mmCIF file of C-alpha atoms and ligand atoms in Angstrom:
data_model
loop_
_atom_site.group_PDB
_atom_site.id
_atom_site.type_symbol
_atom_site.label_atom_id
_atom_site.label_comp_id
_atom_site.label_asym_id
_atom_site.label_seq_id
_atom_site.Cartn_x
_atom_site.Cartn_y
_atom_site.Cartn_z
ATOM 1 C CA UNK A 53 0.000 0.000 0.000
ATOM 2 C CA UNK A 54 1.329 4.110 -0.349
ATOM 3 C CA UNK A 55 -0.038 4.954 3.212
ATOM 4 C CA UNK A 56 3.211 6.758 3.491
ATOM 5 C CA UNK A 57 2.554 8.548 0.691
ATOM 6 C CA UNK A 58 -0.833 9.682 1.813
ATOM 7 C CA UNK A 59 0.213 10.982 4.845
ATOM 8 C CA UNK A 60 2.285 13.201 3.562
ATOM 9 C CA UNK A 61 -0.356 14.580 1.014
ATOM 10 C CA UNK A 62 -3.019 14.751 4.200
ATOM 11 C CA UNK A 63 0.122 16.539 5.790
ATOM 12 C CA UNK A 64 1.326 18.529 3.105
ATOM 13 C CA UNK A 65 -1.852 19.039 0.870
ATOM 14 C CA UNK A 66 0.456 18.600 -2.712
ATOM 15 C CA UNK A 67 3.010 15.682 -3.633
ATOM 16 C CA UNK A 68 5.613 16.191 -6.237
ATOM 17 C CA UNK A 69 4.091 14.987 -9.386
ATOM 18 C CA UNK A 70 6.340 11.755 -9.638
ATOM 19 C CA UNK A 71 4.198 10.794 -6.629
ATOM 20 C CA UNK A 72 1.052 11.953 -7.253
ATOM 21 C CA UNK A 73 1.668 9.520 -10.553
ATOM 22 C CA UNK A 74 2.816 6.633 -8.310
ATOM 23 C CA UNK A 75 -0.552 7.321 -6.000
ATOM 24 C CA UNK A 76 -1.977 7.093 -9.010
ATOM 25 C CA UNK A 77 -0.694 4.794 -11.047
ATOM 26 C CA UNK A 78 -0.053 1.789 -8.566
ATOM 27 C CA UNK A 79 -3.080 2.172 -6.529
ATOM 28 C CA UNK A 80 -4.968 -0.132 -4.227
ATOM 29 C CA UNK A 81 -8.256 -1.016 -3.104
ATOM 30 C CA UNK A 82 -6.816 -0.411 0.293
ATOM 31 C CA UNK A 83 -5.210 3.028 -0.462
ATOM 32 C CA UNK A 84 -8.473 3.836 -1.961
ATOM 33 C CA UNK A 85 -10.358 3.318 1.489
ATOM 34 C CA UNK A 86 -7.824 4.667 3.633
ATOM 35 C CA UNK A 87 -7.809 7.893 0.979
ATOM 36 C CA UNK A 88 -11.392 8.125 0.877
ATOM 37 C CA UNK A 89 -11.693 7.740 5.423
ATOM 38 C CA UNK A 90 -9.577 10.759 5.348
ATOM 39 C CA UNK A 91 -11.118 13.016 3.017
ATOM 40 C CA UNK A 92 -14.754 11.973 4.616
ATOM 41 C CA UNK A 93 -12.873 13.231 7.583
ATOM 42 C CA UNK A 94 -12.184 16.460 6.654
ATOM 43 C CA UNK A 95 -14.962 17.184 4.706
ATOM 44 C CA UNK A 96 -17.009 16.462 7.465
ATOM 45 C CA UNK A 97 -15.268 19.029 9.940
ATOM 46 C CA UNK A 98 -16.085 21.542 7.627
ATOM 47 C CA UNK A 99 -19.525 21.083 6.054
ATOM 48 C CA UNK A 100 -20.556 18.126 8.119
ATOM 49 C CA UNK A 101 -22.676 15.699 6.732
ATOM 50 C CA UNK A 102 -24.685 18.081 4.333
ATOM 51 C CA UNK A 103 -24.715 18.253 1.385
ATOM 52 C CA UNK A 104 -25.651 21.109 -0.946
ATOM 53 C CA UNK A 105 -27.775 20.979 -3.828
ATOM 54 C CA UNK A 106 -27.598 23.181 -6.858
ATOM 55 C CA UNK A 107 -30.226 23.404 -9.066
ATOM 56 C CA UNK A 108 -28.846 23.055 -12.565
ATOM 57 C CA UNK A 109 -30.570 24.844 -15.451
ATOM 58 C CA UNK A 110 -29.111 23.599 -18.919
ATOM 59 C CA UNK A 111 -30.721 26.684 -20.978
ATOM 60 C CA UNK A 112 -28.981 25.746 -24.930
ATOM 61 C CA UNK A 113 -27.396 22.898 -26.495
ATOM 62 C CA UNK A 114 -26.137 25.311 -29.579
ATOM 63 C CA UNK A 115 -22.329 25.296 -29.346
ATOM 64 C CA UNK A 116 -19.742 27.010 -31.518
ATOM 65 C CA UNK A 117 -17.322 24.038 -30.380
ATOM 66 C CA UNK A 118 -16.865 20.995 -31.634
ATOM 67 C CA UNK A 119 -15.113 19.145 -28.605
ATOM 68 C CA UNK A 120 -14.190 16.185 -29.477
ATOM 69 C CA UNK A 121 -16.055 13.973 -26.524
ATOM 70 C CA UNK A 122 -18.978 15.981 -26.027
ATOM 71 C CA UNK A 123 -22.747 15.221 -27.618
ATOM 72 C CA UNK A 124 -23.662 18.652 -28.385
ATOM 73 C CA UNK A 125 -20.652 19.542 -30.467
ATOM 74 C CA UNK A 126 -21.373 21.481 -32.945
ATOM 75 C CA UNK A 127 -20.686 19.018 -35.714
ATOM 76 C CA UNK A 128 -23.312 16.620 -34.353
ATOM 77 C CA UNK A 129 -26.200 17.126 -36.699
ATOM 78 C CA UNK A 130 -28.311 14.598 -34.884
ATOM 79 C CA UNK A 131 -28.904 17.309 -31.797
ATOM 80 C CA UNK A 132 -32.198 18.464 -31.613
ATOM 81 C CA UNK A 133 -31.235 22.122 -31.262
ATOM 82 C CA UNK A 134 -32.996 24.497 -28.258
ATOM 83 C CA UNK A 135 -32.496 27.432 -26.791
ATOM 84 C CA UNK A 136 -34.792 28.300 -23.213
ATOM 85 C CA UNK A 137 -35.980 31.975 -22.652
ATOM 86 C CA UNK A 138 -35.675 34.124 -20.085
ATOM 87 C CA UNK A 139 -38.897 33.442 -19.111
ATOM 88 C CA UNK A 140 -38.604 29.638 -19.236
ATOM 89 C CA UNK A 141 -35.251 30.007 -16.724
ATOM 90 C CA UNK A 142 -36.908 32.478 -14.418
ATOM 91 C CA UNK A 143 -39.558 29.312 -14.584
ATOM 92 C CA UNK A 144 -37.494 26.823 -13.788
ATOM 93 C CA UNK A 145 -35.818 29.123 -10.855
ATOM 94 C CA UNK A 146 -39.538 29.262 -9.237
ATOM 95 C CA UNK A 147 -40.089 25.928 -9.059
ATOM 96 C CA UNK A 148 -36.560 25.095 -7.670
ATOM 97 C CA UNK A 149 -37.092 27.748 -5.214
ATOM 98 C CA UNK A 150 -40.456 26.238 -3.811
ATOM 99 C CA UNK A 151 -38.286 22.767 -3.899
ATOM 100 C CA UNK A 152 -35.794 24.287 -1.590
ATOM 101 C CA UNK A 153 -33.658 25.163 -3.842
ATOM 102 C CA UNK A 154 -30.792 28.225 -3.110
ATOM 103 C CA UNK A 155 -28.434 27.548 -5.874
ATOM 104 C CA UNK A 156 -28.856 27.604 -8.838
ATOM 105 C CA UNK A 157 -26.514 26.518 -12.263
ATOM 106 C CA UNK A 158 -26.935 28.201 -15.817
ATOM 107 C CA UNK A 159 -25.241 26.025 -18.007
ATOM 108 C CA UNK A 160 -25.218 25.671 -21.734
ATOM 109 C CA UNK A 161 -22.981 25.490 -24.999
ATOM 110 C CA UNK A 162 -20.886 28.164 -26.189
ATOM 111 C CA UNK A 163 -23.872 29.524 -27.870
ATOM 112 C CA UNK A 164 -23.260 33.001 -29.477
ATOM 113 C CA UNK A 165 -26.944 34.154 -29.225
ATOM 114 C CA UNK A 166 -26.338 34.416 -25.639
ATOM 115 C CA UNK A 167 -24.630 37.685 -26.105
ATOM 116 C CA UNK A 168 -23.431 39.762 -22.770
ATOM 117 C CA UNK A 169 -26.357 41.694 -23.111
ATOM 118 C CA UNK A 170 -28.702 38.648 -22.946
ATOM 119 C CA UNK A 171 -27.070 37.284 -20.319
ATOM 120 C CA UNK A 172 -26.408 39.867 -18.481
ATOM 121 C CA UNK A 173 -30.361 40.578 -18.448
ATOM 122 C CA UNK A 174 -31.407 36.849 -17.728
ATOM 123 C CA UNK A 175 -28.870 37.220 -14.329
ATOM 124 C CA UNK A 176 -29.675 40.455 -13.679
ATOM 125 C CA UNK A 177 -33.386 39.334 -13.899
ATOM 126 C CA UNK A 178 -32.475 36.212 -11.724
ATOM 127 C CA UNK A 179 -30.687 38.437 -8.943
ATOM 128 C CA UNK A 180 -33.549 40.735 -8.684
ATOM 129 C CA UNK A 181 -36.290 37.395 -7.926
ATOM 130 C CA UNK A 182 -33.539 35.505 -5.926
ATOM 131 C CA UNK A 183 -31.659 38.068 -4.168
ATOM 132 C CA UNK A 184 -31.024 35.394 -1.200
ATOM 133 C CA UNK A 185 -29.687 32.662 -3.703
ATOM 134 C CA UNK A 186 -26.420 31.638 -5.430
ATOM 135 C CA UNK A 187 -25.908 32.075 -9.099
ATOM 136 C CA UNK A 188 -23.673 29.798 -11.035
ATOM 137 C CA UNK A 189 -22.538 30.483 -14.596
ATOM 138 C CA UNK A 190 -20.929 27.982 -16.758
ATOM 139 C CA UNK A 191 -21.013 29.302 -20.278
ATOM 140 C CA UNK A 192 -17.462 28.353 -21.453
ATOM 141 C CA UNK A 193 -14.797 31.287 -22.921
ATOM 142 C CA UNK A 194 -15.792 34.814 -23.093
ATOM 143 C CA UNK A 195 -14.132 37.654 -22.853
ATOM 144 C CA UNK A 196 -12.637 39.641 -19.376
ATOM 145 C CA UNK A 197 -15.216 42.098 -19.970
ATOM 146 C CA UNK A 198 -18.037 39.826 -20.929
ATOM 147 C CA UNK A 199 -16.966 38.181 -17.326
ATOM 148 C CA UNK A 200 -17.104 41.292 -15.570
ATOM 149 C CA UNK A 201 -20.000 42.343 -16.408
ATOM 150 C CA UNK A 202 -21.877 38.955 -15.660
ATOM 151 C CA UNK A 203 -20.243 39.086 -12.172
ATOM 152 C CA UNK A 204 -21.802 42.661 -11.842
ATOM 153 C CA UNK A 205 -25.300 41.963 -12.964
ATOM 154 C CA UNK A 206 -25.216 39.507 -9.829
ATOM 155 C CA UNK A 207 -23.525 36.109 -10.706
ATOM 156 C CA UNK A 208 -21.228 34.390 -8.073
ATOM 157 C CA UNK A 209 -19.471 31.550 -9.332
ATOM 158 C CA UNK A 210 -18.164 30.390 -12.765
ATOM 159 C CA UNK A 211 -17.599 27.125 -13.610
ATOM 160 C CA UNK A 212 -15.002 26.601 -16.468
ATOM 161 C CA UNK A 213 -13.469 22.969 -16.588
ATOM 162 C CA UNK A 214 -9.964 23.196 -17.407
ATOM 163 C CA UNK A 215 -10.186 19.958 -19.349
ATOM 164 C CA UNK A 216 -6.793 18.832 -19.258
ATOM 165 C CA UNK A 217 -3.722 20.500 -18.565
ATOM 166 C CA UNK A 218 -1.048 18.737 -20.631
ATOM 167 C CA UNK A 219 -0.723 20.683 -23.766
ATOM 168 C CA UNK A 220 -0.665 17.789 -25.973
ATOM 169 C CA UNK A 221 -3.626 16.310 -24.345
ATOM 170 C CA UNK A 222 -5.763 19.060 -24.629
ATOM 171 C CA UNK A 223 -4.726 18.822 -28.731
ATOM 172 C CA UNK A 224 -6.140 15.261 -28.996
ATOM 173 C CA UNK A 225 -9.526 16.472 -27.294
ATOM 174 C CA UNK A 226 -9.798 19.511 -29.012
ATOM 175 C CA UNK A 227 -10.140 20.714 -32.306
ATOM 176 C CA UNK A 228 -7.344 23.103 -33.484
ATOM 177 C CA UNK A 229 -9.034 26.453 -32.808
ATOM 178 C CA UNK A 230 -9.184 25.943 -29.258
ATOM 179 C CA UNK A 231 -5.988 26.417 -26.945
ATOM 180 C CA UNK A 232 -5.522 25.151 -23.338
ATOM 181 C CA UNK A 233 -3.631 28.664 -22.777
ATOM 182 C CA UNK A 234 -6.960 30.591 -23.477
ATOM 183 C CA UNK A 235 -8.695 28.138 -21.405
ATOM 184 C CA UNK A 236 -6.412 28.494 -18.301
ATOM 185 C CA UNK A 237 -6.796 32.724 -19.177
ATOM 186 C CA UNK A 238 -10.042 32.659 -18.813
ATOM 187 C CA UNK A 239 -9.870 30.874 -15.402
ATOM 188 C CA UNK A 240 -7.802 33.638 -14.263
ATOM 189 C CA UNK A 241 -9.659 36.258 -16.136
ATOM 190 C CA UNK A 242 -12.551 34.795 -14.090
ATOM 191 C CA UNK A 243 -10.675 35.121 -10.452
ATOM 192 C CA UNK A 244 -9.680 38.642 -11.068
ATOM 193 C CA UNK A 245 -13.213 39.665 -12.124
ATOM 194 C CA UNK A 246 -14.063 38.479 -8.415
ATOM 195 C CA UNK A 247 -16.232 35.341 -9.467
ATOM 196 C CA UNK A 248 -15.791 32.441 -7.248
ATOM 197 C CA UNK A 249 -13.727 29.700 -9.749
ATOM 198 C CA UNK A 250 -14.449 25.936 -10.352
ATOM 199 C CA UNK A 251 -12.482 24.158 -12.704
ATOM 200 C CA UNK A 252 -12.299 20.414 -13.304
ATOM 201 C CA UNK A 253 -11.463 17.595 -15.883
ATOM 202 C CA UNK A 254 -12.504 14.349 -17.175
ATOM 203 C CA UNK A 255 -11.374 10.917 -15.542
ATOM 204 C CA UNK A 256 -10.630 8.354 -18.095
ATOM 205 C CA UNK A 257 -10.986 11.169 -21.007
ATOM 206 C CA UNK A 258 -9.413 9.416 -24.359
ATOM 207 C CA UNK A 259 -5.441 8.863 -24.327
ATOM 208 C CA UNK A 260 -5.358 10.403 -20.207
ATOM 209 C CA UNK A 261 -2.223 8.816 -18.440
ATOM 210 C CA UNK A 262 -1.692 9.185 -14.891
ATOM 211 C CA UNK A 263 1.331 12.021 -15.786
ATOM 212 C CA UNK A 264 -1.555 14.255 -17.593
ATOM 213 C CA UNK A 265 -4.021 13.352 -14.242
ATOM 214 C CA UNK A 266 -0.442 14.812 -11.669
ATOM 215 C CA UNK A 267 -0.748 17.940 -13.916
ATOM 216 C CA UNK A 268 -4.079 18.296 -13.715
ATOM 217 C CA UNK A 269 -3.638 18.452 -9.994
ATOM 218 C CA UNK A 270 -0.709 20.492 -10.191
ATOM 219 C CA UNK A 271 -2.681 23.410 -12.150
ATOM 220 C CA UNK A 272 -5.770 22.813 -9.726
ATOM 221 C CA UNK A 273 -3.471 23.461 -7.080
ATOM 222 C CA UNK A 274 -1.748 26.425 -8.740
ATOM 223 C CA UNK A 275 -5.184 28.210 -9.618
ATOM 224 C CA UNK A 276 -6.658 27.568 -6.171
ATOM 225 C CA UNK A 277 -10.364 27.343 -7.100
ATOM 226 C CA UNK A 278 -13.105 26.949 -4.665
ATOM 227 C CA UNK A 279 -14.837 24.549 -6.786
ATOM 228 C CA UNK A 280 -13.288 21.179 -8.865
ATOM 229 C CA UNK A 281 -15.741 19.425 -10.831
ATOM 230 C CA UNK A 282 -14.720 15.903 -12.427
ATOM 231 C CA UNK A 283 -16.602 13.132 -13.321
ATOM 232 C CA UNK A 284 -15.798 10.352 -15.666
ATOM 233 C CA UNK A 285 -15.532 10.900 -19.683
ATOM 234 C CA UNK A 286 -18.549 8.647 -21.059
ATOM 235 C CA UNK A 287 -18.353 8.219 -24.627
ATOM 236 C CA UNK A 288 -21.111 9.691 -27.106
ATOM 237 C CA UNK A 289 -22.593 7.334 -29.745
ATOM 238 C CA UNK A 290 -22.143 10.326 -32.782
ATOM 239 C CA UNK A 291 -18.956 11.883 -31.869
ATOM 240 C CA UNK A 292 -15.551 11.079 -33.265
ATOM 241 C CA UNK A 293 -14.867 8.887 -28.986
ATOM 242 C CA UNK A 294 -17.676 6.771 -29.403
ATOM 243 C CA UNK A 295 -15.754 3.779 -29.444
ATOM 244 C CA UNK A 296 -13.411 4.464 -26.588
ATOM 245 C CA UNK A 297 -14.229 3.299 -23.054
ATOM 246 C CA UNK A 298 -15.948 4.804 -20.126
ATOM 247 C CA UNK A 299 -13.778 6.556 -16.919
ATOM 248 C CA UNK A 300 -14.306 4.353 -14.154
ATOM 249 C CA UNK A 301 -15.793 5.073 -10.967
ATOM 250 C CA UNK A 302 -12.734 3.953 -9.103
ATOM 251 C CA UNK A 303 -10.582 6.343 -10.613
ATOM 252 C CA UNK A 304 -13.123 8.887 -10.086
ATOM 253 C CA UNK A 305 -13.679 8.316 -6.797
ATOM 254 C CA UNK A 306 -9.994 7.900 -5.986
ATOM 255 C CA UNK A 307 -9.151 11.283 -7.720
ATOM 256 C CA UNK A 308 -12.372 13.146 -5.484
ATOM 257 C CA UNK A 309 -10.464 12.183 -2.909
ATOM 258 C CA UNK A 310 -6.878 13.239 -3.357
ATOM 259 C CA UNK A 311 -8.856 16.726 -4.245
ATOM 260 C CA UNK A 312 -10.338 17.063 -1.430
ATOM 261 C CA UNK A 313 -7.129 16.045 0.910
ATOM 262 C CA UNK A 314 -5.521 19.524 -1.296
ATOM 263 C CA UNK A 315 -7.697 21.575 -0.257
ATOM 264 C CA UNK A 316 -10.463 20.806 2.884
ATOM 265 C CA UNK A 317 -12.362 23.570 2.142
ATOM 266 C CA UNK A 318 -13.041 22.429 -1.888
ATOM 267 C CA UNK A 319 -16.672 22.392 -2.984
ATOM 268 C CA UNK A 320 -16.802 19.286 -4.806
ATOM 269 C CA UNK A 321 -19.378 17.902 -6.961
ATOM 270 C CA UNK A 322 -20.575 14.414 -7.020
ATOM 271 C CA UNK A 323 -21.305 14.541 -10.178
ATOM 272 C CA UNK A 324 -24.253 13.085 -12.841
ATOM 273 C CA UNK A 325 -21.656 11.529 -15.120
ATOM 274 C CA UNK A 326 -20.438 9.358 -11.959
ATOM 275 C CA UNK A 327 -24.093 8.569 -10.965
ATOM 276 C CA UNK A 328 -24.676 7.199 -14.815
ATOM 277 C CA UNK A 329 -21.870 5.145 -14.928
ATOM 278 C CA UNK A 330 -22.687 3.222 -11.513
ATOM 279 C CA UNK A 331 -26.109 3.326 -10.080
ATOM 280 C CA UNK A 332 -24.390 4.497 -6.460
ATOM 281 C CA UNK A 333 -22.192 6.433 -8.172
ATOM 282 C CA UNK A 334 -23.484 9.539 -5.987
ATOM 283 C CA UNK A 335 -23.107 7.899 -3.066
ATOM 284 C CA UNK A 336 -19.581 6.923 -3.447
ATOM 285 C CA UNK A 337 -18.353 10.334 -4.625
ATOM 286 C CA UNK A 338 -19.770 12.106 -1.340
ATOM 287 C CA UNK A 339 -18.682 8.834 0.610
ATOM 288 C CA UNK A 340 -14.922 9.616 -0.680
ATOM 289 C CA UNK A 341 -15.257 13.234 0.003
ATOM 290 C CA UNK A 342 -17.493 15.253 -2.275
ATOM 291 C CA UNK A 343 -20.237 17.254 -0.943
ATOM 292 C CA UNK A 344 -22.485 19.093 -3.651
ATOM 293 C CA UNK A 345 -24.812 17.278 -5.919
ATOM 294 C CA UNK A 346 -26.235 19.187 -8.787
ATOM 295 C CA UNK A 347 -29.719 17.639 -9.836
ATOM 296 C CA UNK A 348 -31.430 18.790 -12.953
ATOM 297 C CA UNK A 349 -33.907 21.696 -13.139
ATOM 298 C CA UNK A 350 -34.251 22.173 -16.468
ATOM 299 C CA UNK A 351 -37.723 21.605 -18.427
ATOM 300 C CA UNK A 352 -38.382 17.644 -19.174
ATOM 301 C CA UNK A 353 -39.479 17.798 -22.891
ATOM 302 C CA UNK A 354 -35.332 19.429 -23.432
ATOM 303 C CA UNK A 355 -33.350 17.532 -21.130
ATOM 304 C CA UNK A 356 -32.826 14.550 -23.158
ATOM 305 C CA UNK A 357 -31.803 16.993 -25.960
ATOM 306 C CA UNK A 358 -28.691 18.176 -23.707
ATOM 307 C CA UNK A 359 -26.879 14.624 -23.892
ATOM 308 C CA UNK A 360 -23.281 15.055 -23.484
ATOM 309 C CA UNK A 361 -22.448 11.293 -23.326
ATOM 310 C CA UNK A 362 -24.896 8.672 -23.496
ATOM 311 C CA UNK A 363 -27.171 6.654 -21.029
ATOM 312 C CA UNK A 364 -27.341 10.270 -19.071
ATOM 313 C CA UNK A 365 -29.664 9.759 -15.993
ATOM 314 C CA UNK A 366 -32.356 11.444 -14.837
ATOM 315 C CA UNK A 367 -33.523 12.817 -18.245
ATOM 316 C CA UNK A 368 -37.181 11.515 -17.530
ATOM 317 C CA UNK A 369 -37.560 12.668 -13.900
ATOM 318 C CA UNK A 370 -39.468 15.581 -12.717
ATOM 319 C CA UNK A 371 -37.282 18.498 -10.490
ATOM 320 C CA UNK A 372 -39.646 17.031 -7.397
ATOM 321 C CA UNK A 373 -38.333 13.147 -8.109
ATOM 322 C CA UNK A 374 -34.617 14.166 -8.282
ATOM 323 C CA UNK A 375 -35.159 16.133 -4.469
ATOM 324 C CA UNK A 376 -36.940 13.297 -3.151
ATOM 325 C CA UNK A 377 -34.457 10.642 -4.520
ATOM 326 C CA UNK A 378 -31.289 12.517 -4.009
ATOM 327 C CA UNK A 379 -32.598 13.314 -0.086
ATOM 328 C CA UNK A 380 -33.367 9.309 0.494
ATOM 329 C CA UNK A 381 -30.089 8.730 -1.141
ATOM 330 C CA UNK A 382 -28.163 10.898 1.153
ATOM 331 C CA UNK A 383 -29.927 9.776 3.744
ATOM 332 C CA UNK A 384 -28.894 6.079 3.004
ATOM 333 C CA UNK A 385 -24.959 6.734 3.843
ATOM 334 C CA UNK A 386 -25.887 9.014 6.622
ATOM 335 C CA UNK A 387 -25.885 12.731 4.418
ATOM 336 C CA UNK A 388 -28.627 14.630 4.040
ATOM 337 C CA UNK A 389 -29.360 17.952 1.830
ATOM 338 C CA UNK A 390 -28.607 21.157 2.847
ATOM 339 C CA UNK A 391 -30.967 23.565 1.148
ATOM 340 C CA UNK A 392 -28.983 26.636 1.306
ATOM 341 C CA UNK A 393 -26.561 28.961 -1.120
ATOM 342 C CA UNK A 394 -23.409 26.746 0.125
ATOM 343 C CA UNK A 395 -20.827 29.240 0.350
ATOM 344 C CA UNK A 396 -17.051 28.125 0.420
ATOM 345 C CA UNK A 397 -16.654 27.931 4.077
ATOM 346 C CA UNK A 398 -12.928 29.254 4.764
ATOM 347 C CA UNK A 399 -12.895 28.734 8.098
ATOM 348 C CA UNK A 400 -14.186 26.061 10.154
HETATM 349 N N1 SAM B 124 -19.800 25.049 -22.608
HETATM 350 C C1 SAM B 124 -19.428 25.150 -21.236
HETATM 351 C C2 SAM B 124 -18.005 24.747 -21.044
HETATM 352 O O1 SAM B 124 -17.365 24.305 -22.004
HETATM 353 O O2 SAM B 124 -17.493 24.911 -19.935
HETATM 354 C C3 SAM B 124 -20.325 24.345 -20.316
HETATM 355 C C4 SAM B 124 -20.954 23.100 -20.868
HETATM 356 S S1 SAM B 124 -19.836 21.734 -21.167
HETATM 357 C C5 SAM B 124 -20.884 20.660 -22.078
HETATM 358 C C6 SAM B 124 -19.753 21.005 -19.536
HETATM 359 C C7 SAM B 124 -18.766 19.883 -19.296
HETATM 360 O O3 SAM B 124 -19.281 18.661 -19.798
HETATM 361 C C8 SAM B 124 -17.430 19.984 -19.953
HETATM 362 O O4 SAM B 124 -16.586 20.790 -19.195
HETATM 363 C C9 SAM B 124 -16.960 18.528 -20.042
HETATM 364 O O5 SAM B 124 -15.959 18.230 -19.090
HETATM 365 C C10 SAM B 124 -18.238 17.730 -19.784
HETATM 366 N N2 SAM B 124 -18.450 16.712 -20.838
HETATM 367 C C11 SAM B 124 -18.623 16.942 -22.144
HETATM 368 N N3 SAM B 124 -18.708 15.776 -22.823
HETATM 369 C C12 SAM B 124 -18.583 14.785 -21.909
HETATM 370 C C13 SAM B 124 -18.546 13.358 -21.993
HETATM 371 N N4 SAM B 124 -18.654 12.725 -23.162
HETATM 372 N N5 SAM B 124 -18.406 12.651 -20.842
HETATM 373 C C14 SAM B 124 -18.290 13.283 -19.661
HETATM 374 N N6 SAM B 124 -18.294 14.627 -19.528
HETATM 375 C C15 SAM B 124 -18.434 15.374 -20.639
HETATM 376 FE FE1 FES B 125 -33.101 12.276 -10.398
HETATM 377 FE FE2 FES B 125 -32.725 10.181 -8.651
HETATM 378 S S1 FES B 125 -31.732 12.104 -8.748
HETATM 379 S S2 FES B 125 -34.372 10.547 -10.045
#
């Protein structure tokens, strides 16, 4: 076993990346449970045993993008375009509020009709119905300004997945026109604009190694975010990854848990993607250290529409199903939700 090894990361909170690839690389069932009692640990002391739900609102599938692993690319001409309005959001906030709901997630495509001057209306509108609530953008790249404006019509966070940060890596999962340099600007673009940051990557994302997982840790731990959001890559029946093979939930799991032993304080998703590729998926991410779940909010007749990989769960459910299920869930491995913004806590 590396017990040795994570000590020193519980003790240190960062390994030199020729360890952080050994921890990796040469893992064991036993490391994973003896990494996953510590990060429970620590989690715990900070946010207890709740755990905060964000209602996520996915308001386009149109993307300018063409990622190589994702569904809604915008070579995919099998999508079943849509795009929500304001209206339809502000809709979906009021019946998340009534759920319980204090958090809430705009997420789409890069979808240029969403212009700053949309957006900025659709928060601003948000803000003024929802002034005790959390807002959550994850629109991909825009500009500083674009950023700064969003964060002063009344947005909080930003969630921006770094992807991978080996440059070569990012190349294979990219098309050309998109740069891993622009990608980690805008994170920092983000930060200085005052938004809180989340960044993340995909476990088991076509040709990863456990060298271009250390880096990906190494950057997290450079950037400092208050949020990391991974999950594992699930391939896409019409994209050019359909044939390669799911991230596992071990991996997943394993790497939660080194994330949250970096940084106690993290806000750390358990994500979707993990619940679709093991039916306790959820479970195990908060059970190795995670402690936000982000159910679905958006309208039923356009969820299946917003398929990033296949097999996605909870595409039939009504916002009222996903609370109820989620709670007894939670409530299974002795969690429960925590209806409320869920601010990073910096202190304990
Ligand atoms: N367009 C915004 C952006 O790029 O940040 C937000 C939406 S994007 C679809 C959200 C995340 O979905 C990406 O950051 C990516 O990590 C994840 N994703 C896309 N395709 C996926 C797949 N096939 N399996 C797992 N996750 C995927
Ligand atoms: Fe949606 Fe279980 S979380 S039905």
């Amino acid at each position: 076993n590396h017990f040795e090894l994570i000590n020193r990361l519980y003790k240190e909170q960062i390994l030199p990346k020729e360890d952080f690839i050994r921890l990796i690389e040469h893992r064991t069932a036993e490391d994973a449970e003896y990494l996953a009692s510590l990060a429970r640990k620590e989690a715990q002391k900070i946010y207890g045993t709740g755990v905060f739900p964000r209602g996520l609102i996915e308001f386009t599938n149109y993307c300018k993008n063409d990622c190589l692993y994702c569904g809604i690319r915008r070579s995919n001409p099998n999508v079943s375009r849509y795009r929500l309005t304001e209206e339809q959001i502000l809709s979906a906030c009021e019946s998340g509020y009534e759920l319980g709901y204090r958090s809430f997630v705009l997420q789409g495509g890069e979808d240029p009709y969403f212009h700053d001057e949309r957006i900025v209306s659709i928060v601003s509108a948000m803000r003024k119905s929802y002034p005790d609530c959390a807002i959550t953008l994850s629109l991909g790249e825009r500009s500083p300004e674009s950023y700064q404006a969003l964060f002063e019509a009344g947005a909080n966070r930003y969630l921006l997945r770094h992807e991978t940060a080996t440059e070569e890596h990012y190349q294979k999962l990219h098309p050309e026109a998109m740069s891993l340099a622009r990608r980690k600007q805008c994170l920092w673009d983000l930060k200085k604009a005052g938004f809180h940051v989340g960044t993340g990557f995909m476990v088991g994302a076509p040709g990863q190694t456990a060298a271009h997982l250390a880096e990906d840790l190494l950057f997290i731990k450079e950037l400092n975010p208050k949020m990391v959001g991974i999950g594992p890559f699930i391939p896409h029946h019409d994209t050019p990854f359909k044939d390669e093979p799911s991230g596992t939930a071990d991996l997943t799991t394993y790497m939660i848990s080194i994330l949250r032993l970096m940084n106690h304080h993290l806000l750390l998703p358990s994500t979707t993607a993990l619940g679709t590729i093991d039916p306790n998926g959820r479970e195990k991410g908060i059970l190795a250290g995670a402690n936000v779940v982000m159910p679905n909010l958006s309208p039923i007749d356009v969820r299946k529409d917003y398929a990033l990989y296949d097999n996605k769960i909870c595409t039939g459910d009504e916002a009222a199903e996903c609370v109820g299920c989620l709670g007894r869930r939670m409530e299974s491995i002795g969690y429960h939700l925590e209806f409320s913004r869920g601010d990073y806590r910096e202190y304990l």
